[in-house]
Amino acid sequence: MNRKNKTHQDPPGWAERLLARITAPHIREEVLGDLYELFQKRVQRYGYMKARLLYVLEMLLLLHPRLWRKQAQSAHLYTKPTDYSTPNPLVMLSNYVKIALRKLNRHKSYTLINVVSLSLGIACTILIFTLVKYHLSFDTFHANQDRIYRIYTELHTEKVTYSTGVPSPMGEAFQGGYSVAEEVGRIAFFKKRVVSVSPEKKFEEDIAFADPDFLSIFNFPLIQGNSKIALQERNTALITDRIAKKYFGTQDPIGKLLRVDNSLSVRITGILQNLPPNTDFHTEIYIPFSNLQEHSPWIVEKDWWLGFNKEMQCFIRLKPGVSAATVDSRILTAISNKYYDKEMAKQFRFKLQPLADVHFNPKLRGYTEKKNLWTFALIGFFLVVTACVNFINLATAQALGRSREIGVRKALGSQRGAIFWQFITETGLIAGSALIIAFGLAYVALPFVNQWFDIELSLNPLTDTDLLVFLLLLLLVVIFCSGAYPGLILARFQPVLALKGKLSQQAVGGFSLRKGLVVTQFAISQLLIIGTLIITNQLRYSQQADMGFRKDAIVILPVPDNKKSKINTLGAQLSEMSGVENVTFFDTPPATEFLGSTSFRFDSRPKAEAFNISIKSADHQYIPTFKIPILAGRNLNPSDTIREYLLNETAVKSLGLASLQDVIGKSATINGRSGTIVGVIKDFHFKSFRVAIEPLCLTTWGEVYNSCGVKVNPANLGPTLSGFEKAWKAMYPSSIFTYRFLDEDIERFYKLDNMLLRLIQAFAAIAIFVGCLGLYGLVSFMAAQKTKEIGVRKVLGASTASILWLFGKEFFRLLLVAFMLAAPLAWWLMDRWLNNFVYRVELGAGIFILAILITLIVALLTVGFRSVKAALMNPIKTLRTE
Amino acid sequence: MKGTQLGEFEEIVLLTIALLYDDAHSIAVVEKLSQRLERPISLGAVHRTMQRLEEKGLVISRFGEATPERGGRRKRLFTITIAGEQSLREVRHIRNELWEGIPKTAFDHLT
């Protein structure tokens, strides 16, 4: 048949397909054939177009129940069954399952390796899925959450700084002048305040002052009390159910009085439902915003537009149809222009941040970045891939052993599809049991993950449909990813060759594919190892590097009341105790995660400097306590008001002065208060290593001291601390004594990184383990294949080492190839991660060499264990088996 | 004897199958019939009739060779059975009897 000719003379394909679909199987071939023949004749007689037309016409005339009626089962029927009966896969299923169970039972190590590696991979993926989903679900339960925004501040000076807070009049200005928002809710958060039920019963609690609108913007329902009037009346409070239980037990909390920070008495008028775990609002006590004036007047100074505090926030819900971009460009700009002079309006810019961004924007104190979540998702994917790779490797390696079974099946009439589905059933059994085990593992591991991350995840596929769907999808993907290729290989066997046992490993195909897969596994393991090593190095560097000040054995105590007399007495008492070396009072310890900055006018320069400077207020003991070196000039003199300033080196450099001596004795106006610069201190890291050291000044300003740092002798800590507690409690009877260590504080900067590290370590370990299982399986298989070869070699005088090398060289080569792939990728990824840190470790060759060594050793152990066994086998035994 | 009752079209088709003897597949039947009757016959009609005949046991069918002009599909070849032959003969017999029973004068006045 002329192929070209044929394509030109085919009847309309759609009609043929349609007909094939509706026609009963027993007459399908005949009908189609008839029409085709008729068509061919008509093409010659009438031409192509007309023939097509007639084809369709003829088809229409064929339409009749007889066309699709099933073959009649009458006794008169002489027709033989046609070849069109397709095997019913469901009928065969029980057979497939039976064969699969027998096979899995016979090859126990194969089954075990597959189930273990798959279940480990899947368990990690389940955990990662839950984690990612948990973070993505943050604050998504509020009605109209896509219209909820937070107003934030961008301060444009030499560089841009961001703050979650806004100047306190912002809420009113926004509400009063513009009608784009349905609700405007101001809220001021205060961390760790003292809330007392009675003088004896005190608690340290986070509190918030909020507008009534806050409750209508966010979905925090009241379970007792009236939400319409909640937060409206002064001196009232809402608390959550948890707090109510904690404070009052079973008593009715409504109407009870609470005292906040000894400055405010409030009456409980409503009980909020406990906060869900997936919200960034952790405050459990809400007090009307109108009470803020009495509690902290400094934060709500009227018309004070020049300052903002990160805790003074403003949430709004826009009207439907109003876009955030319009609000940004029109209204918030108008507010800047209205309340600031021209110069300042350029610096103060306000924007809207969508609620969905709050959890993920690290610039605005979001918990994490989405990037981290995707990293985890990627790792989960890697783990599943590694496990699937194991499966494919082992299954293709074993395929040869099944050639006889496949041969018999094919000879008895099994078709490719049937064999393929048989294998998929087998995979399904393994994957299904792995999934069940994995779920169990994940369930057991969940409390630990929760503890690490300080979160509340839960696993319940019955109530969580997302999880259920994910599990089912995962199962399907795993089954098909790992089962499809080996299934196709098996189905492709030529029955004659298979029965004769003449299939070679090459014919089974895929040694090169298996190599590729092993390379993938090695590469993933190496990538994770390199990542782990680098993150460990950087974190160790961040936490152990010299930050420029002394941080060990320094206890920090809160100072609830910084009246001069109290501070002096407390200071004197503390320094008299044994084991105390220095005592200092200050507002912030040397290193904090956040520190605001302010304007700076130097000497007689007419304008403020283009850069901003951060202030630390501390007494004259700060420098000796933290051992901050003074490079020029002298330490601050004791004082309670701002008289003198110390600058750091960066500040001097930013001023454009060459010599440190140039600033000594000059005047400086910082944050509107002037003083004399008396010295220059060496730069120290006053934020985390992520950011560069910025200009900083130190001054004495007694009003804002809120902490006390004590350098203690670590040898005898216990009695010292209890001595502190006694003295402190005597001084502040209405407050709660707490203390913390500076170095722990600094460690907290890297909390998230530490978690990341621990997780990646765990995942790397699992990936390596799973990879090893696969390798072990492969080597066992190779050893079984090569039994005879090894025997012959040994008889001919091969040494054990050369036989080991026979196994090793292949894997060694694969490992090197994997390294070629993994190293550049890891370098690129980790370089990007390290770019988050201004002060960072360098990516040396050492880490990469270490990584390849680790994989090499692990691979050697795995391969070696099995191959030594094979190499030591007595050749008499191996060669006799014929 | 409901099963062996032959309709008019069935009879013609059955006759054609007998006539074509070894090459009686539907296309051949259609062509033969169109030639003789000088009107187009639809494949569908022939098809259905042949199926019916088979169900009545008047013909049996087998598959022929697959040929390129049929797009690689096999044709179904029909052969008349003894029952088929009998029913044809019966019909013919009835007709003959009817013919013979017509009085000679019946057609005379027509001319």
Short mmCIF file of N, CA and C in Angstrom, two decimals, chain A residues 1 9 52 88 172 205 207 272 295 309 367 407 517 520 584 586 588 593 601 609 630 652 654 660 681 684 830 843 880:
data_model
loop_
_atom_site.label_atom_id
_atom_site.label_comp_id
_atom_site.label_asym_id
_atom_site.label_seq_id
_atom_site.Cartn_x
_atom_site.Cartn_y
_atom_site.Cartn_z
N MET A 1 0.85 -1.20 0.00
CA MET A 1 0.00 0.00 0.00
C MET A 1 0.88 1.23 0.00
N GLN A 9 -6.31 9.67 0.78
CA GLN A 9 -7.62 9.13 0.48
C GLN A 9 -8.29 8.52 1.70
N ARG A 52 -16.24 11.89 0.38
CA ARG A 52 -16.33 12.18 1.82
C ARG A 52 -17.77 12.46 2.23
N ASN A 88 -10.63 -7.83 30.97
CA ASN A 88 -11.16 -6.96 32.02
C ASN A 88 -10.15 -6.88 33.16
N GLU A 172 -6.46 58.31 62.98
CA GLU A 172 -7.52 59.33 62.94
C GLU A 172 -7.52 60.07 61.61
N GLU A 205 2.15 39.22 80.80
CA GLU A 205 1.24 38.96 79.68
C GLU A 205 1.45 40.02 78.60
N ILE A 207 -0.22 42.60 76.13
CA ILE A 207 -1.54 43.25 76.06
C ILE A 207 -1.59 44.13 74.82
N LEU A 272 -13.13 36.39 74.74
CA LEU A 272 -12.88 36.04 73.34
C LEU A 272 -12.65 34.53 73.24
N HIS A 295 -2.00 54.75 80.06
CA HIS A 295 -0.99 53.71 80.25
C HIS A 295 0.38 54.18 79.74
N ASN A 309 6.36 54.06 66.29
CA ASN A 309 6.81 52.91 67.06
C ASN A 309 6.29 51.67 66.35
N TYR A 367 7.08 36.47 60.03
CA TYR A 367 7.68 35.34 60.71
C TYR A 367 8.75 34.69 59.85
N GLY A 407 7.29 -14.20 30.45
CA GLY A 407 7.24 -15.03 29.24
C GLY A 407 6.01 -15.92 29.25
N LEU A 517 19.92 7.64 37.56
CA LEU A 517 19.14 7.78 38.79
C LEU A 517 20.03 7.78 40.02
N THR A 520 21.46 11.06 40.34
CA THR A 520 20.50 11.99 40.93
C THR A 520 20.49 11.87 42.45
N THR A 584 25.09 47.70 85.15
CA THR A 584 24.84 48.85 84.28
C THR A 584 23.35 48.93 83.96
N PHE A 586 20.48 50.45 81.18
CA PHE A 586 20.45 50.86 79.77
C PHE A 586 19.06 50.61 79.20
N THR A 588 18.75 49.36 75.76
CA THR A 588 18.87 48.16 74.93
C THR A 588 20.23 47.52 75.18
N GLU A 593 17.67 42.83 67.87
CA GLU A 593 17.32 42.53 66.49
C GLU A 593 16.89 43.81 65.76
N ARG A 601 22.69 65.91 63.70
CA ARG A 601 23.34 67.13 63.21
C ARG A 601 24.65 67.29 63.92
N GLU A 609 22.63 65.48 58.92
CA GLU A 609 23.36 64.57 58.06
C GLU A 609 22.38 63.75 57.23
N ILE A 630 37.36 51.63 73.77
CA ILE A 630 37.28 53.04 73.37
C ILE A 630 38.54 53.36 72.56
N VAL A 652 31.69 58.04 62.68
CA VAL A 652 32.75 59.02 62.35
C VAL A 652 33.04 58.97 60.87
N SER A 654 31.04 58.00 58.55
CA SER A 654 29.90 58.53 57.81
C SER A 654 29.91 60.06 57.81
N LEU A 660 39.79 60.00 64.02
CA LEU A 660 38.80 59.83 65.07
C LEU A 660 38.86 61.01 66.04
N ILE A 681 34.02 54.81 70.10
CA ILE A 681 34.17 53.41 70.48
C ILE A 681 34.36 52.56 69.23
N PHE A 684 30.94 47.63 67.06
CA PHE A 684 30.52 46.29 67.44
C PHE A 684 29.19 45.98 66.76
N MET A 830 23.72 28.29 48.05
CA MET A 830 24.19 28.70 49.37
C MET A 830 24.78 30.10 49.33
N LEU A 843 32.71 30.67 51.17
CA LEU A 843 32.50 29.32 50.66
C LEU A 843 33.84 28.76 50.22
N ARG A 880 29.99 -24.15 41.62
CA ARG A 880 29.39 -25.48 41.60
C ARG A 880 27.90 -25.43 41.26
#
